[in-house]
Short mmCIF file of C-alpha atoms in Angstrom, two decimals:
data_model
loop_
_atom_site.label_atom_id
_atom_site.label_comp_id
_atom_site.label_asym_id
_atom_site.label_seq_id
_atom_site.Cartn_x
_atom_site.Cartn_y
_atom_site.Cartn_z
CA MET D 744 0.07 0.01 0.01
CA LYS D 745 2.76 2.44 0.95
CA GLN D 746 4.51 1.54 -2.36
CA ILE D 747 1.32 2.32 -4.31
CA ILE D 748 0.98 5.66 -2.61
CA GLY D 749 4.55 6.46 -3.29
CA ILE D 750 4.23 5.69 -6.99
CA ILE D 751 1.01 7.96 -7.08
CA ILE D 752 2.94 10.83 -5.49
CA LEU D 753 5.89 10.22 -7.81
CA LEU D 754 3.66 10.30 -10.81
CA SER D 755 1.91 13.48 -9.58
CA ILE D 756 5.24 15.14 -9.20
CA SER D 757 6.41 13.97 -12.52
CA LEU D 758 3.25 15.33 -14.32
CA GLY D 759 3.56 18.57 -12.44
CA LEU D 760 7.14 18.95 -13.58
CA SER D 761 6.15 18.05 -17.18
CA ALA D 762 3.55 20.91 -17.14
CA GLN D 763 6.15 23.36 -15.79
CA LYS D 764 8.62 22.30 -18.55
CA ASP D 765 6.23 23.40 -21.33
CA ALA D 766 7.82 26.38 -22.92
CA TYR D 767 4.31 27.66 -23.69
CA ASN D 768 0.98 26.60 -22.09
CA ILE D 769 -2.04 28.55 -23.24
CA ASN D 770 -5.52 27.31 -22.13
CA VAL D 771 -8.42 28.37 -24.17
CA LYS D 772 -11.99 28.12 -23.01
CA LEU D 773 -14.87 29.04 -25.35
CA THR D 774 -18.28 29.09 -23.63
CA GLU D 775 -21.13 27.17 -25.34
CA SER D 776 -18.84 26.10 -28.05
CA LYS D 777 -19.28 22.92 -30.15
CA ASP D 778 -16.41 20.42 -30.45
CA THR D 779 -14.35 21.63 -33.29
CA SER D 780 -10.73 22.04 -34.52
CA ILE D 781 -8.74 24.96 -33.16
CA LEU D 782 -5.64 26.61 -34.50
CA LEU D 783 -2.86 28.78 -33.30
CA VAL D 784 -1.69 30.90 -36.08
CA SER D 785 1.15 33.44 -36.37
CA TYR D 786 1.20 36.48 -38.75
CA TYR D 787 4.44 36.38 -40.80
CA GLY D 788 4.94 39.45 -43.08
CA ASN D 789 1.86 39.47 -45.24
CA THR D 790 0.98 35.86 -44.80
CA ASN D 791 -0.20 33.54 -41.81
CA MET D 792 1.69 30.51 -40.56
CA LYS D 793 0.02 27.61 -38.74
CA VAL D 794 1.88 27.16 -35.44
CA ASP D 795 -0.16 24.62 -33.47
CA THR D 796 -3.44 22.63 -33.85
CA GLY D 797 -5.75 20.97 -31.51
CA TYR D 798 -9.38 19.84 -30.94
CA LEU D 799 -11.65 21.85 -28.75
CA HIS D 800 -13.46 19.44 -26.49
CA LYS D 801 -16.29 20.70 -24.22
CA GLY D 802 -15.14 24.24 -25.05
CA SER D 803 -11.58 23.72 -23.76
CA TYR D 804 -8.05 23.10 -25.35
CA THR D 805 -4.53 23.83 -24.10
CA PHE D 806 -1.85 24.80 -26.57
CA ALA D 807 1.45 23.62 -25.25
CA GLY D 808 4.96 22.95 -26.59
CA ASN D 809 8.55 22.40 -25.58
CA GLU D 810 9.95 25.31 -27.58
CA PRO D 811 9.00 28.91 -26.81
CA LEU D 812 6.76 30.74 -29.25
CA LYS D 813 8.34 33.54 -31.19
CA GLY D 814 6.99 36.97 -30.02
CA GLY D 815 4.30 38.54 -32.07
CA ILE D 816 0.50 38.79 -32.44
CA TYR D 817 -1.12 35.38 -32.92
CA LEU D 818 -4.58 34.26 -34.02
CA VAL D 819 -6.70 31.74 -32.33
CA VAL D 820 -8.84 30.30 -35.06
CA PHE D 821 -11.84 28.01 -34.47
CA GLN D 822 -15.22 27.13 -36.02
CA ASN D 823 -16.11 28.67 -39.32
CA LYS D 824 -12.84 30.60 -39.52
CA GLN D 825 -13.75 32.77 -36.45
CA TYR D 826 -10.73 34.07 -34.70
CA PHE D 827 -9.45 36.46 -32.04
CA GLU D 828 -5.91 37.71 -31.50
CA ILE D 829 -3.62 37.30 -28.55
CA ILE D 830 -0.14 38.83 -27.65
CA ILE D 831 2.73 36.38 -27.41
CA ASP D 832 5.86 37.75 -25.83
CA GLU D 833 7.44 36.75 -22.53
CA ASP D 834 4.27 35.63 -20.81
CA GLN D 835 3.58 32.32 -22.41
CA HIS D 836 1.78 30.50 -19.54
CA PHE D 837 -1.76 31.81 -19.29
CA SER D 838 -5.44 31.07 -19.78
CA LEU D 839 -8.35 32.93 -21.47
CA GLU D 840 -12.00 32.42 -21.58
CA THR D 841 -14.37 34.15 -23.91
CA ASP D 842 -17.66 33.82 -25.82
CA PRO D 843 -17.11 32.80 -29.38
CA LYS D 844 -19.98 35.07 -30.37
CA ASP D 845 -18.44 38.17 -28.87
CA PRO D 846 -14.85 37.34 -28.14
CA ILE D 847 -13.32 40.79 -27.54
CA ASN D 848 -16.04 42.20 -25.15
CA LYS D 849 -16.28 38.88 -23.29
CA MET D 850 -12.59 38.07 -23.01
CA ASP D 851 -11.29 37.16 -19.54
CA ILE D 852 -7.47 36.71 -19.23
CA LYS D 853 -5.48 35.14 -16.41
CA GLY D 854 -1.73 35.05 -16.12
CA SER D 855 -0.87 37.58 -18.84
CA ASP D 856 -0.64 41.26 -18.22
CA ASP D 857 0.16 41.77 -21.85
CA ASN D 858 -3.16 40.33 -22.99
CA SER D 859 -5.19 41.86 -20.06
CA ASN D 860 -3.87 45.30 -21.14
CA PHE D 861 -4.39 44.61 -24.86
CA TYR D 862 -8.04 43.68 -24.35
CA ALA D 863 -8.68 46.54 -22.11
CA TYR D 864 -7.45 48.81 -24.93
CA LEU D 865 -9.53 46.94 -27.46
CA ASP D 866 -12.57 47.49 -25.31
CA ASP D 867 -11.98 51.26 -25.21
CA ILE D 868 -11.36 51.50 -28.89
CA ASN D 869 -14.54 49.49 -29.71
CA VAL D 870 -16.62 51.86 -27.63
CA TYR D 871 -15.42 54.77 -29.76
CA GLY D 872 -15.86 52.64 -32.87
CA ARG D 873 -19.54 51.99 -32.11
CA LYS D 874 -20.17 55.71 -31.58
CA SER D 875 -18.38 56.63 -34.77
CA SER D 876 -20.43 54.09 -36.80
CA LYS D 877 -23.74 55.58 -35.31
CA LEU D 878 -22.62 59.10 -36.24
CA ASN D 879 -21.72 57.96 -39.81
CA ALA D 880 -25.06 56.38 -40.24
CA GLU D 881 -26.75 59.50 -38.96
CA TYR D 882 -24.63 61.71 -41.19
CA LYS D 883 -26.18 59.97 -44.29
CA LYS D 884 -29.60 60.28 -42.94
CA VAL D 885 -29.42 64.05 -42.42
CA GLU D 886 -28.18 64.82 -45.94
CA GLY D 887 -29.10 68.38 -46.62
CA ASP D 888 -29.03 69.46 -43.06
CA LYS D 889 -25.77 71.33 -43.12
CA ALA D 890 -25.94 72.36 -39.39
CA ARG D 891 -26.45 68.83 -38.16
CA GLN D 892 -23.87 67.45 -40.44
CA ASP D 893 -21.28 70.02 -39.20
CA GLU D 894 -22.13 69.03 -35.68
CA ILE D 895 -21.56 65.32 -36.54
CA LYS D 896 -18.21 66.13 -38.07
CA LYS D 897 -17.21 68.03 -34.89
CA GLN D 898 -18.21 64.95 -32.83
CA GLN D 899 -16.28 62.61 -35.05
CA GLN D 900 -13.17 64.84 -34.61
CA GLU D 901 -13.67 64.65 -30.90
CA ILE D 902 -13.82 60.86 -31.13
CA ASN D 903 -10.67 60.70 -33.26
CA SER D 904 -9.00 62.84 -30.57
CA LYS D 905 -10.14 60.43 -27.80
CA VAL D 906 -8.78 57.41 -29.80
CA LYS D 907 -5.48 59.20 -30.23
CA GLU D 908 -5.28 59.96 -26.54
CA THR D 909 -6.21 56.41 -25.71
CA LYS D 910 -3.25 55.12 -27.83
CA ILE D 911 -0.85 57.64 -26.32
CA LYS D 912 -1.92 56.71 -22.72
CA PHE D 913 -1.42 52.96 -23.60
CA ILE D 914 2.05 53.67 -24.85
CA ASP D 915 3.00 55.79 -21.88
CA ASP D 916 1.62 53.22 -19.31
CA HIS D 917 3.20 50.24 -21.07
CA LYS D 918 6.46 51.42 -22.60
CA ASN D 919 8.10 48.14 -22.80
CA SER D 920 5.29 46.05 -24.14
CA LEU D 921 5.07 44.62 -27.66
CA PHE D 922 1.60 46.14 -28.37
CA SER D 923 3.15 49.65 -27.55
CA LYS D 924 5.73 48.94 -30.23
CA VAL D 925 3.01 48.01 -32.66
CA LEU D 926 1.02 51.27 -31.99
CA LEU D 927 4.14 53.38 -32.34
CA ALA D 928 5.15 51.62 -35.48
CA SER D 929 1.67 52.25 -36.88
CA GLN D 930 1.57 56.03 -36.24
CA GLU D 931 1.31 58.37 -39.10
CA PRO D 932 3.62 61.44 -39.38
CA GLU D 933 2.04 64.58 -38.16
CA ILE D 934 2.43 67.17 -40.96
CA PRO D 935 3.26 70.69 -39.75
CA THR D 936 0.43 73.07 -40.62
CA GLU D 937 2.62 75.83 -41.94
CA LEU D 938 4.82 75.45 -45.10
CA PRO D 939 8.31 76.76 -45.10
CA LEU D 940 9.11 79.40 -47.76
CA LYS D 941 11.42 79.04 -50.73
CA GLU D 942 14.15 81.44 -51.55
CA ASP D 943 11.73 83.41 -53.63
CA GLY D 944 9.30 83.86 -50.71
CA THR D 945 6.67 81.46 -52.01
CA PRO D 946 5.46 78.39 -50.01
CA ASP D 947 7.47 75.25 -50.58
CA SER D 948 4.75 72.93 -51.86
CA THR D 949 7.02 69.92 -51.98
CA PHE D 950 7.71 70.16 -48.29
CA ILE D 951 4.61 68.07 -47.27
CA TYR D 952 5.76 65.05 -49.28
CA ARG D 953 9.43 65.29 -48.26
CA TYR D 954 8.41 65.56 -44.56
CA TYR D 955 5.90 62.77 -44.74
CA LYS D 956 8.38 60.55 -46.44
CA GLU D 957 11.30 61.33 -44.01
CA HIS D 958 9.12 60.71 -40.97
CA PHE D 959 7.08 57.80 -42.36
CA PHE D 960 9.09 55.24 -40.31
CA ASP D 961 9.59 57.20 -37.15
CA ASN D 962 9.39 54.71 -34.19
CA PHE D 963 9.41 51.80 -36.55
CA ASP D 964 12.07 49.18 -35.54
CA PHE D 965 13.00 47.21 -38.65
CA ALA D 966 15.17 44.73 -36.70
CA ASP D 967 12.52 43.68 -34.14
CA GLU D 968 11.46 40.30 -35.09
CA ARG D 969 8.31 40.44 -33.07
CA LEU D 970 6.90 43.19 -35.33
CA LEU D 971 7.47 40.86 -38.30
CA ARG D 972 4.80 38.63 -36.57
CA THR D 973 2.30 41.32 -36.46
CA PRO D 974 0.12 42.90 -39.31
CA ILE D 975 1.97 46.20 -39.29
CA TYR D 976 5.51 45.21 -40.46
CA ALA D 977 4.64 43.96 -43.93
CA SER D 978 1.80 46.39 -44.56
CA LYS D 979 3.77 49.57 -43.73
CA ILE D 980 6.82 48.57 -45.70
CA GLU D 981 4.64 47.63 -48.68
CA ARG D 982 2.76 51.02 -48.46
CA TYR D 983 6.07 52.90 -48.41
CA PHE D 984 7.50 50.87 -51.30
CA LYS D 985 4.34 51.03 -53.51
CA LYS D 986 2.72 54.29 -52.51
CA VAL D 987 5.19 56.66 -50.89
CA ILE D 988 8.46 56.51 -52.80
CA VAL D 989 8.84 57.30 -56.57
CA GLN D 990 8.66 54.19 -58.73
CA ARG D 991 11.97 54.74 -60.43
CA PRO D 992 14.80 52.29 -60.40
CA ASP D 993 17.52 54.54 -58.93
CA THR D 994 15.18 55.66 -56.12
CA LEU D 995 13.99 52.16 -55.37
CA ILE D 996 17.51 50.74 -55.27
CA LYS D 997 18.64 53.41 -52.70
CA GLU D 998 15.35 53.10 -50.59
CA THR D 999 15.20 49.31 -50.56
CA ILE D 1000 18.81 48.92 -49.62
CA ALA D 1001 18.44 51.46 -46.74
CA ILE D 1002 15.53 49.42 -45.36
CA ILE D 1003 17.33 46.13 -45.67
CA GLU D 1004 20.37 47.44 -43.96
CA LYS D 1005 18.22 48.69 -40.98
CA ALA D 1006 16.75 45.17 -40.73
CA LYS D 1007 20.27 43.49 -40.80
CA PRO D 1008 20.81 43.24 -37.03
CA ASN D 1009 18.17 40.63 -36.86
CA LYS D 1010 18.59 37.64 -39.18
CA GLU D 1011 14.76 37.03 -39.60
CA THR D 1012 13.87 40.58 -40.47
CA TYR D 1013 17.01 40.78 -42.72
CA LYS D 1014 15.93 37.51 -44.47
CA TYR D 1015 12.38 38.87 -44.84
CA CYS D 1016 13.29 42.24 -46.33
CA ILE D 1017 15.71 40.76 -48.83
CA TRP D 1018 13.04 38.25 -49.93
CA TYR D 1019 10.23 40.76 -50.13
CA PHE D 1020 11.98 43.45 -52.08
CA THR D 1021 13.72 41.03 -54.57
CA TYR D 1022 10.28 39.27 -55.11
CA GLN D 1023 8.40 42.51 -55.60
CA VAL D 1024 10.84 43.87 -58.20
CA GLU D 1025 11.24 40.55 -59.98
CA THR D 1026 7.48 40.16 -60.43
CA SER D 1027 6.66 43.79 -61.00
CA LYS D 1028 4.68 44.83 -64.13
CA ILE D 1029 6.40 48.17 -64.28
CA MET D 1030 9.02 48.39 -67.00
CA GLY D 1031 12.58 48.85 -65.78
CA MET D 1032 12.12 47.28 -62.25
CA ASP D 1033 14.46 44.48 -63.36
CA GLU D 1034 17.31 46.90 -62.83
CA VAL D 1035 16.37 46.98 -59.08
CA PHE D 1036 16.26 43.21 -59.02
CA VAL D 1037 19.72 42.97 -60.49
CA GLU D 1038 21.25 45.36 -58.09
CA LEU D 1039 19.69 43.69 -55.13
CA GLY D 1040 20.64 40.36 -56.46
CA LYS D 1041 24.25 41.35 -56.84
CA LYS D 1042 24.51 42.95 -53.58
CA TYR D 1043 22.75 40.19 -51.42
CA TYR D 1044 22.68 36.90 -53.42
CA LEU D 1045 25.84 36.85 -55.42
CA THR D 1046 27.98 37.92 -52.38
CA GLY D 1047 26.58 35.24 -50.15
CA GLU D 1048 24.70 37.64 -47.94
CA ALA D 1049 21.46 35.59 -48.51
CA TYR D 1050 23.22 32.64 -46.69
CA TRP D 1051 19.89 30.83 -46.24
CA VAL D 1052 19.18 29.97 -49.82
CA SER D 1053 19.83 26.57 -51.16
CA GLU D 1054 22.52 25.82 -53.79
CA GLY D 1055 19.86 25.11 -56.41
CA THR D 1056 18.02 28.42 -55.67
CA LEU D 1057 21.30 30.42 -55.65
CA GLY D 1058 22.07 28.81 -59.05
CA ARG D 1059 18.66 29.78 -60.51
CA MET D 1060 18.97 33.32 -59.06
CA THR D 1061 22.56 33.81 -60.41
CA LYS D 1062 21.37 32.81 -63.81
CA ARG D 1063 18.34 35.16 -63.68
CA ILE D 1064 20.43 38.01 -62.43
CA ASN D 1065 23.04 37.60 -65.21
CA THR D 1066 20.36 37.33 -67.92
CA LEU D 1067 18.52 40.45 -66.75
CA ASP D 1068 21.69 42.38 -66.17
CA ARG D 1069 22.39 42.58 -69.88
CA LEU D 1070 18.86 43.68 -70.74
CA ILE D 1071 18.55 46.74 -68.39
CA ILE D 1072 17.09 49.81 -70.06
CA GLY D 1073 19.87 52.04 -71.32
CA LYS D 1074 22.29 49.14 -72.02
CA GLN D 1075 23.15 48.19 -75.55
CA ALA D 1076 21.06 45.26 -76.59
CA PRO D 1077 22.81 41.96 -77.37
CA ASN D 1078 23.55 41.44 -80.99
CA LEU D 1079 21.56 38.97 -83.10
CA ILE D 1080 22.90 37.37 -86.37
CA MET D 1081 20.34 35.18 -87.90
CA GLN D 1082 19.42 33.84 -91.37
CA ASP D 1083 16.72 35.53 -93.44
CA THR D 1084 14.41 33.79 -95.94
CA ASN D 1085 17.15 33.89 -98.59
CA MET D 1086 19.55 32.13 -96.07
CA GLN D 1087 21.54 35.41 -95.77
CA LEU D 1088 22.77 36.50 -92.33
CA GLN D 1089 21.25 39.55 -91.00
CA SER D 1090 23.03 41.38 -88.09
CA LEU D 1091 20.92 43.42 -85.71
CA TYR D 1092 23.89 45.89 -85.32
CA ASP D 1093 23.94 46.55 -89.05
CA ILE D 1094 20.45 48.15 -89.18
CA ASP D 1095 20.71 51.88 -89.73
CA ALA D 1096 17.63 53.45 -88.20
CA ASP D 1097 16.76 55.96 -85.53
CA PHE D 1098 14.47 53.29 -83.92
CA THR D 1099 14.57 49.53 -84.29
CA ILE D 1100 11.76 47.30 -83.02
CA ILE D 1101 12.75 43.69 -82.37
CA ILE D 1102 9.64 41.51 -82.20
CA PHE D 1103 9.79 37.75 -81.28
CA TRP D 1104 6.85 35.93 -82.60
CA ASP D 1105 5.40 32.46 -83.44
CA PRO D 1106 3.27 31.66 -86.45
CA ASP D 1107 0.71 29.73 -84.39
CA CYS D 1108 0.34 32.38 -81.66
CA GLY D 1109 -2.99 34.20 -81.66
CA HIS D 1110 -1.77 37.10 -79.58
CA CYS D 1111 1.22 37.50 -82.01
CA LYS D 1112 -1.24 37.93 -84.80
CA HIS D 1113 -2.93 40.70 -83.00
CA GLU D 1114 0.25 42.53 -82.27
CA ILE D 1115 1.69 42.06 -85.66
CA ASN D 1116 -1.42 43.40 -87.37
CA GLY D 1117 -1.36 46.47 -85.12
CA LEU D 1118 2.30 47.01 -85.74
CA ILE D 1119 1.95 46.59 -89.49
CA ALA D 1120 -0.76 49.25 -89.75
CA TRP D 1121 1.30 51.74 -87.75
CA TYR D 1122 4.49 50.83 -89.43
CA ASN D 1123 3.15 51.32 -93.02
CA GLN D 1124 1.93 54.83 -91.98
CA SER D 1125 4.90 55.97 -89.85
CA ALA D 1126 8.02 54.02 -90.45
CA GLU D 1127 9.42 56.54 -92.89
CA MET D 1128 8.69 59.64 -90.86
CA TYR D 1129 10.26 58.30 -87.70
CA ASN D 1130 12.94 56.16 -89.43
CA VAL D 1131 11.82 52.93 -87.94
CA LYS D 1132 12.87 49.36 -88.93
CA VAL D 1133 11.68 46.03 -87.70
CA TYR D 1134 13.89 43.05 -86.94
CA SER D 1135 11.28 40.24 -87.00
CA VAL D 1136 12.45 36.98 -85.24
CA CYS D 1137 10.26 33.90 -85.91
CA SER D 1138 10.50 31.20 -83.20
CA ASP D 1139 9.38 28.35 -85.43
CA THR D 1140 11.87 25.84 -87.04
CA SER D 1141 9.54 25.39 -90.12
CA VAL D 1142 10.58 27.52 -93.03
CA VAL D 1143 7.24 26.74 -94.83
CA LYS D 1144 5.15 28.08 -91.92
CA TRP D 1145 7.44 31.00 -91.46
CA THR D 1146 7.46 32.16 -95.07
CA LYS D 1147 3.72 31.48 -95.41
CA LYS D 1148 3.09 33.96 -92.55
CA ILE D 1149 5.37 36.43 -93.92
CA ASN D 1150 3.38 36.43 -97.12
CA GLU D 1151 0.13 36.43 -95.21
CA TYR D 1152 1.13 39.48 -93.16
CA LYS D 1153 2.78 41.23 -96.18
CA ILE D 1154 5.83 42.14 -94.04
CA HIS D 1155 8.54 41.76 -96.78
CA ASP D 1156 9.91 45.17 -95.95
CA TRP D 1157 10.79 43.90 -92.45
CA ILE D 1158 14.03 42.18 -91.68
CA ASN D 1159 12.62 38.70 -91.28
CA VAL D 1160 14.93 36.21 -89.67
CA ASP D 1161 14.45 32.80 -88.14
CA GLY D 1162 15.50 32.40 -84.51
CA PRO D 1163 16.62 28.78 -84.46
CA ARG D 1164 19.05 29.56 -87.38
CA SER D 1165 21.40 31.80 -85.47
CA LEU D 1166 25.05 32.51 -85.16
CA THR D 1167 24.58 34.20 -81.82
CA GLU D 1168 23.70 32.23 -78.73
CA ASN D 1169 20.17 31.02 -77.98
CA TYR D 1170 17.93 34.09 -78.32
CA HIS D 1171 15.64 32.78 -75.56
CA ASP D 1172 18.49 33.22 -73.01
CA LEU D 1173 19.86 36.18 -74.63
CA TYR D 1174 16.64 38.23 -74.60
CA ASP D 1175 14.83 36.46 -71.86
CA ILE D 1176 12.10 35.09 -74.19
CA ILE D 1177 9.58 33.27 -72.10
CA SER D 1178 6.52 33.77 -74.18
CA THR D 1179 5.57 35.38 -77.48
CA PRO D 1180 5.02 38.01 -78.68
CA THR D 1181 7.91 39.87 -76.93
CA ILE D 1182 8.96 43.29 -78.22
CA TYR D 1183 12.07 45.41 -77.66
CA LEU D 1184 12.58 49.04 -78.72
CA LEU D 1185 16.16 50.19 -79.50
CA ASP D 1186 17.59 53.61 -80.27
CA ASN D 1187 20.02 54.43 -83.19
CA LYS D 1188 22.96 53.05 -81.13
CA LYS D 1189 20.92 49.87 -80.33
CA LYS D 1190 20.55 50.82 -76.73
CA ILE D 1191 17.31 49.49 -75.08
CA LEU D 1192 14.64 52.15 -74.72
CA ALA D 1193 11.68 50.02 -73.85
CA LYS D 1194 10.80 46.30 -73.60
CA ARG D 1195 7.77 43.99 -73.13
CA LEU D 1196 5.42 46.73 -74.32
CA SER D 1197 2.55 46.42 -76.93
CA TRP D 1198 3.03 47.76 -80.36
CA LYS D 1199 0.75 50.67 -79.47
CA GLN D 1200 2.82 51.57 -76.45
CA ASN D 1201 6.01 51.41 -78.45
CA SER D 1202 4.52 53.57 -81.13
CA GLN D 1203 3.54 56.17 -78.67
CA TYR D 1204 6.92 56.00 -76.99
CA ILE D 1205 8.60 56.54 -80.47
CA ILE D 1206 6.39 59.56 -81.13
CA ARG D 1207 7.21 61.18 -77.79
CA LYS D 1208 10.97 60.59 -78.21
CA TYR D 1209 10.78 62.07 -81.77
CA GLU D 1210 8.80 65.11 -80.75
CA ALA D 1211 11.24 65.71 -77.77
CA SER D 1212 14.23 65.55 -80.18
CA GLN D 1213 12.55 68.09 -82.60
CA LYS D 1214 12.06 70.62 -79.78
CA LYS D 1215 15.77 70.45 -79.04
CA LYS D 1216 16.65 71.43 -82.61
#
């Protein structure tokens, strides 16, 4: 009997020690909830990552694990994709209970000051939110009653001031908390009401933009990995990248490198920023963004700074960087030496024209037909005036299909060459031809002016360049 009691006591101690060893232990109770799956999900940049899973039985489940959770804002997701947020930082042993129909207002936290303070803040903000919604609804109803609408605007301003005061008070009261850093990071710059004067005494209208840009990231810690696991990190960087700074390669190179370097002290934020910016510029639809991709690739991938990428990924990145590097706008286009329909070699560099259009096309491509027909109509009317020539590269190996299409399109005055019959290296690699049609526009020195535009966009570009040159004369 004594031996049995001893074993029971030993087991109790062992179980207690096991619970204490959990690096995180978060008990969730949802009142009047059906048995259902429950997830613990982390923000990560602009995506979500599943961290832990369980099954809510009789309204209760405990998330637990041997490794601490990384700091951030997490989602507890349950039935029908309903969710609420919790703060994960140093306090990783706590419990919460709430009503799934009204999780914020009914939330009861035990063992976590971070989450108790977080939900107290949300309660206050929700009160102001409900008041604001009622005023918005009333504003629409009293359309035409200017006096009442002005009064509502004044009340809305008062609510906005209260919200601002609530945020400031939270930050002051909880200076070291993660959520205070989130609130600080999300703040918008306050623009001075008075504009400075230029040397001629007139207001400096560019000051507002410059001030806003300069102070956009005040109180934003790029190297705080915890912020990466909140909604604010990716959204603010994305807004700055896409909406605030000028979408010009030299500007983007300077600005993105500055942000990446600020994120460098933490390997997770460093990794994320390098990935984010290289991905954005590589997949951008804006012409010329490949220059930014090349510069970032050279600085971070080809130097080994992006140490986390696999050998295979690095090999593909290296090839992509080298391919796009020779096709940057302003660089001389690679030469092409290919056979024409008379089996004579035609060199791209031998073309004497103010503008050269290179079009890569396929006889069976429907979109190619549309682009070629449009280009033909414009070319026949404007080629002589603007001194334009077309270097037409067919991608098909069949001479019969190729010549048939030339006759069909009546493009005998173009320089028609066959891509597979070439003295220069594979044109797919040389000009990054992934699909047809692909069009490049070159100047009289065969420098790239534009690429991957439609025939119409290229014609408009030629006209603008021509008109600008005429004004200089």
